[in-house]
XYZ file of C-alpha atoms in Angstrom:
283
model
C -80.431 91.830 -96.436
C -81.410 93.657 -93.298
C -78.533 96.848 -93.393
C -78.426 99.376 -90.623
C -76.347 101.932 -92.790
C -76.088 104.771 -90.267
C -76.882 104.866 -86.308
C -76.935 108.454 -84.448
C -73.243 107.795 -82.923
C -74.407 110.472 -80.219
C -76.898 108.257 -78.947
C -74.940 105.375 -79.189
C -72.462 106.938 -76.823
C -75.096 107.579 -74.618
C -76.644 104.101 -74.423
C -75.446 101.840 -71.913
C -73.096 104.422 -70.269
C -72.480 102.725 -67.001
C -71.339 100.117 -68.586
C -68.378 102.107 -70.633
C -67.706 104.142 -67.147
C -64.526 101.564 -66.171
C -63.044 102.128 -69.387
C -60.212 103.975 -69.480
C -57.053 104.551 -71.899
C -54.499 101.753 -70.368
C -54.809 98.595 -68.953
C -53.778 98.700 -65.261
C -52.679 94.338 -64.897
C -51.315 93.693 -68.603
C -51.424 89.624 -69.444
C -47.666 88.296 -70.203
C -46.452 88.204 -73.489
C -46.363 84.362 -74.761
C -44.702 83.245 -77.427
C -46.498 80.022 -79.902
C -44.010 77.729 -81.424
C -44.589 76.517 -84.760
C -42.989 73.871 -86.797
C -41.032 75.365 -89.661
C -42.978 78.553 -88.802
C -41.995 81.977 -86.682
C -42.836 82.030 -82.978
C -46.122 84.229 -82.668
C -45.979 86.646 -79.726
C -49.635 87.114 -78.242
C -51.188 88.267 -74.692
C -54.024 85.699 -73.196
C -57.026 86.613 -70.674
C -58.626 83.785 -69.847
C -62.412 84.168 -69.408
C -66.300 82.766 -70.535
C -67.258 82.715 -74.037
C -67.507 84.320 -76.396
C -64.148 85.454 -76.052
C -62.479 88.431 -78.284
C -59.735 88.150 -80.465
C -57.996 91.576 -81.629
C -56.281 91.843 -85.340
C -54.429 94.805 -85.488
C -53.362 96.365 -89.127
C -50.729 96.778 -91.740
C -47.608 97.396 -89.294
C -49.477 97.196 -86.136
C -48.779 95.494 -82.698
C -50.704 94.224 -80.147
C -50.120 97.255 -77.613
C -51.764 99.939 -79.690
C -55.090 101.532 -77.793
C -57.425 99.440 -78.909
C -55.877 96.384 -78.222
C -55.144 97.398 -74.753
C -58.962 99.165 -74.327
C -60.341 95.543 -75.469
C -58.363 93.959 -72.582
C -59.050 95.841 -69.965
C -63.368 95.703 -71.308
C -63.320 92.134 -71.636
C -61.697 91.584 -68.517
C -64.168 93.604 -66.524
C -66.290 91.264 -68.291
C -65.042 88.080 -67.293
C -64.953 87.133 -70.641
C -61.560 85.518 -72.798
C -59.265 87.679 -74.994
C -56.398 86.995 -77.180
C -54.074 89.932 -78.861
C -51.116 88.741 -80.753
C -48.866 90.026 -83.194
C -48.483 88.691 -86.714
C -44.957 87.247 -88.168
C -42.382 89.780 -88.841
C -44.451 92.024 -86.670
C -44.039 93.395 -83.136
C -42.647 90.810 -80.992
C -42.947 87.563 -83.111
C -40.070 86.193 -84.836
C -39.441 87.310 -88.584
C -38.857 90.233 -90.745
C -42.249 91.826 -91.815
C -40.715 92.149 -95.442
C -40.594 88.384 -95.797
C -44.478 88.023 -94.927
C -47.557 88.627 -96.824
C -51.209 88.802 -96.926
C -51.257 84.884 -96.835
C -48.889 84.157 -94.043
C -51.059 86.868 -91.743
C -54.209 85.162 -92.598
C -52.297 81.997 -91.866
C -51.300 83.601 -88.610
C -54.999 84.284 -87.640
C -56.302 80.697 -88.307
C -53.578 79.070 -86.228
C -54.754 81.256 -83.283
C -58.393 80.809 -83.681
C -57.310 76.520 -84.243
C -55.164 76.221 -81.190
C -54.620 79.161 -79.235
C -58.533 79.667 -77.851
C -61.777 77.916 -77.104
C -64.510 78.301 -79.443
C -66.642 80.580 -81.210
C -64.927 84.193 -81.056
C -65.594 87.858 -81.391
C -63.318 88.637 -84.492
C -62.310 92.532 -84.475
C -60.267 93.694 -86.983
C -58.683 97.063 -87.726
C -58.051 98.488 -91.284
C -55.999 95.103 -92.535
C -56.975 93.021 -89.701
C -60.411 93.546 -90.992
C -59.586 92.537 -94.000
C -58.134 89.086 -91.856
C -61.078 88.918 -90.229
C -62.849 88.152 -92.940
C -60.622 85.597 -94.804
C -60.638 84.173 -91.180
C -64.473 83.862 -91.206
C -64.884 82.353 -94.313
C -62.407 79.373 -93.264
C -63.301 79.002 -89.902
C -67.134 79.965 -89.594
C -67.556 77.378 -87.272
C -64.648 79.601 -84.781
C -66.268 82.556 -85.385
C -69.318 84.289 -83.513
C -69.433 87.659 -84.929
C -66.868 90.239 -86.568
C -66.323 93.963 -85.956
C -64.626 95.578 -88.392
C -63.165 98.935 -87.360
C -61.496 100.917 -90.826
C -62.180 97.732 -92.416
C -58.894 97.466 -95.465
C -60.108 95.100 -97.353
C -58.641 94.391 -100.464
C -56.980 97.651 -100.144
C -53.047 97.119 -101.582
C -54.400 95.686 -104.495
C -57.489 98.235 -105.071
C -54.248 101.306 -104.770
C -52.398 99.455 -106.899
C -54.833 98.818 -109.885
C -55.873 102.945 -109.243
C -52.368 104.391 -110.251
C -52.180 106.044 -113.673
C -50.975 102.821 -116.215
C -47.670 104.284 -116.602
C -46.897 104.725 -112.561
C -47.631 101.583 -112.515
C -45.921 100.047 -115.444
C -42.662 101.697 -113.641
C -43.382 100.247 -110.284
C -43.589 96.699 -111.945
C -40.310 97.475 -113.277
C -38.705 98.457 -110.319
C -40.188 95.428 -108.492
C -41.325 97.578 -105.557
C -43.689 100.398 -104.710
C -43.539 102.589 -102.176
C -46.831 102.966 -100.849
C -47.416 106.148 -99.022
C -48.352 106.849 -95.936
C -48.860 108.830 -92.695
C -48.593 106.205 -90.373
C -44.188 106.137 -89.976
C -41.063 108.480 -90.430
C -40.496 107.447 -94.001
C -43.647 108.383 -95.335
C -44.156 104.915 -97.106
C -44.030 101.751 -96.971
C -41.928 99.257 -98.950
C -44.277 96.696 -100.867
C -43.143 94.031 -103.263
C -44.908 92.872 -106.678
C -44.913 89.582 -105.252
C -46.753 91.240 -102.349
C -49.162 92.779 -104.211
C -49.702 89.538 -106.254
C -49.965 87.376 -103.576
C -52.448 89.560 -101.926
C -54.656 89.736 -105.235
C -55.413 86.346 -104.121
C -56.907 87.097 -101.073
C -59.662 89.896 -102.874
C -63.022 89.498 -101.432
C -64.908 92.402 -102.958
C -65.507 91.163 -105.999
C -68.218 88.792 -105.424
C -70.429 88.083 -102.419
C -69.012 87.258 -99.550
C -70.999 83.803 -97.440
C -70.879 85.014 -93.935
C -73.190 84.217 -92.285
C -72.773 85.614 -88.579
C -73.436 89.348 -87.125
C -70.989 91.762 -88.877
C -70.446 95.313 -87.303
C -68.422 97.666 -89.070
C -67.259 101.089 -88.039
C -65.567 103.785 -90.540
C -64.415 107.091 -89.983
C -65.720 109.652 -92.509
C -62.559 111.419 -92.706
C -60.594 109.001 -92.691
C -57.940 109.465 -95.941
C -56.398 105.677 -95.780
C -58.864 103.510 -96.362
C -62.153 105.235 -97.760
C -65.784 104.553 -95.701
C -67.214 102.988 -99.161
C -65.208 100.483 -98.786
C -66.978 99.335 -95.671
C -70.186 100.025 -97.405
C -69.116 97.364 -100.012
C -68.311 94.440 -97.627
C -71.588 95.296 -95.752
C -73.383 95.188 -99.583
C -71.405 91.641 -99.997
C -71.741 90.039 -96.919
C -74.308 87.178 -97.253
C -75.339 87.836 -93.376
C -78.932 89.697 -92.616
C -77.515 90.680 -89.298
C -74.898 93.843 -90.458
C -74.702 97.513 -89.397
C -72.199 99.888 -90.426
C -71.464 102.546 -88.201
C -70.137 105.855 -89.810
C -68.535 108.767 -87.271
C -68.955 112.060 -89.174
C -65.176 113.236 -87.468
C -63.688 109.643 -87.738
C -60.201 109.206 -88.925
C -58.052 105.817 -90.214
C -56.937 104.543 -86.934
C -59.815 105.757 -84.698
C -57.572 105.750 -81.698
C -59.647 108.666 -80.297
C -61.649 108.294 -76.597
C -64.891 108.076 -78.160
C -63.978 105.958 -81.243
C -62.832 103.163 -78.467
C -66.196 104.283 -76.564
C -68.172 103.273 -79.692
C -65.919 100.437 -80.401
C -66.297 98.918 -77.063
C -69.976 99.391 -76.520
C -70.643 97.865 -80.233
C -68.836 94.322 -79.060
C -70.602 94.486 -75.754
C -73.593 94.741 -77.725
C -72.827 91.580 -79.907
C -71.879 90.063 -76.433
C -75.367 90.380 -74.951
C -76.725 88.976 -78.471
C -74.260 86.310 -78.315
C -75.143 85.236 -74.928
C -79.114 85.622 -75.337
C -79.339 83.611 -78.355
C -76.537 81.368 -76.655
């Protein structure tokens, strides 16, 4: 496997500048929120840019919506672009129907499919932040045929369950007890986040890392080195995994979790117009 395990992110930056010149931090026309209806399923709110192919589709993470930075930068590129994008939020989440504590790992990745089956046109740029990443790929491996490449950005994959089985036996032995953990974080006021057993055991049935993974299309993933959620290695691992000759991983030496910062969407943006010219040269 051909693996491109660290690029100088200062030249990066510098490549293809004139390109990354209209980006900015907001969009300035947002798309309309839609809303999907489902049988016996929550509506799904998502935003829809209509454009060539490949088109982008945007996962956000654990707790996420579609109108974080990213999501908006990724808009506002691919419609400079000409080219299709699709944001939405997943059930329970943002502004689709549903409590987020009656969802799961399953329902999400359930979420993802339905948008990549009936919501858009083809193959599609998959990018996926910290647990969208982890989306991404469960996405890729039952729809390879929908997907053109993936860019993984904090990529969380398997990362409840990995916490989990780390906690001293008898913190966990309690938590199993209680029927809840509260997961820590930095991300809301709390300072956690409530997650079920049956959470955590549903989502041990979505672990990836644990054998290889047959992808077969261009991965790109980007990880922060600082970032103190989700450790870089664990990028390294899905790169080591993936079944695809055609993966980089892209480590920023100041890089934190959500990589929200100007030049983390830079990097982001110029690594998906890179897969675009690919795309559309081997297209």
């Amino acid at each position: 496997m051909a693996l491109s395990v660290l690029r100088n992110c200062s030249e990066v930056l510098k490549t293809n500048v004139r390109k990354l010149q209209h980006l900015s931090t907001g969009v300035r026309h947002k798309t309309t929120i839609q809303y999907a209806t489902r049988p016996d399923l929550p509506k799904l709110a998502y935003r829809k840019l209509k454009g060539k192919s490949p088109g982008v589709v945007f996962l956000p993470g654990f707790a996420s919506v579609m109108s974080g930075q990213k999501a908006e930068a990724l808009e506002e590129f691919c419609k400079s672009l000409g080219h299709s994008y699709l944001r939405f939020d997943y059930s329970g989440c943002g502004s689709s129907e549903g409590e987020m504590g009656n969802y799961n790992i399953g329902a999400w990745k359930r979420d993802v499919l339905y948008v990549l089956d009936e919501l858009v046109e083809g193959p599609q740029i998959l990018v996926g932040s910290s647990m969208g990443g982890w989306l991404m790929l469960l996405a890729a491996l039952a729809r390879p045929e929908k997907t053109a490449a993936l860019v993984g950005i904090s990529t969380a994959a398997d990362h409840f369950v990995t916490a989990f089985n780390s906690l001293p036996t008898q913190t966990k032995k309690e938590i199993e007890e209680q029927g809840f953990w509260k997961f820590p974080t930095k991300h809301n006021e709390e300072g956690f986040y409530t997650l079920s057993m049956d959470f955590l055991k549903e989502a041990e049935s979505h672990c990836i890392l644990q054998s290889p993974i047959p992808v077969s299309c261009p991965v790109r993933l980007i990880h922060g080195l600082k970032d103190t959620d989700v450790p870089w290695h664990v990028s390294m691992q899905v790169a080591e995994r993936v079944l695809s000759n055609d993966v980089d991983v892209i480590l920023r030496k100041h890089g934190q979790h959500r990589m929200s910062e100007k030049d983390d969407i830079k990097l982001m943006v110029y690594t998906i117009d890179d897969l675009v010219d690919k795309l559309t040269t081997l297209g």
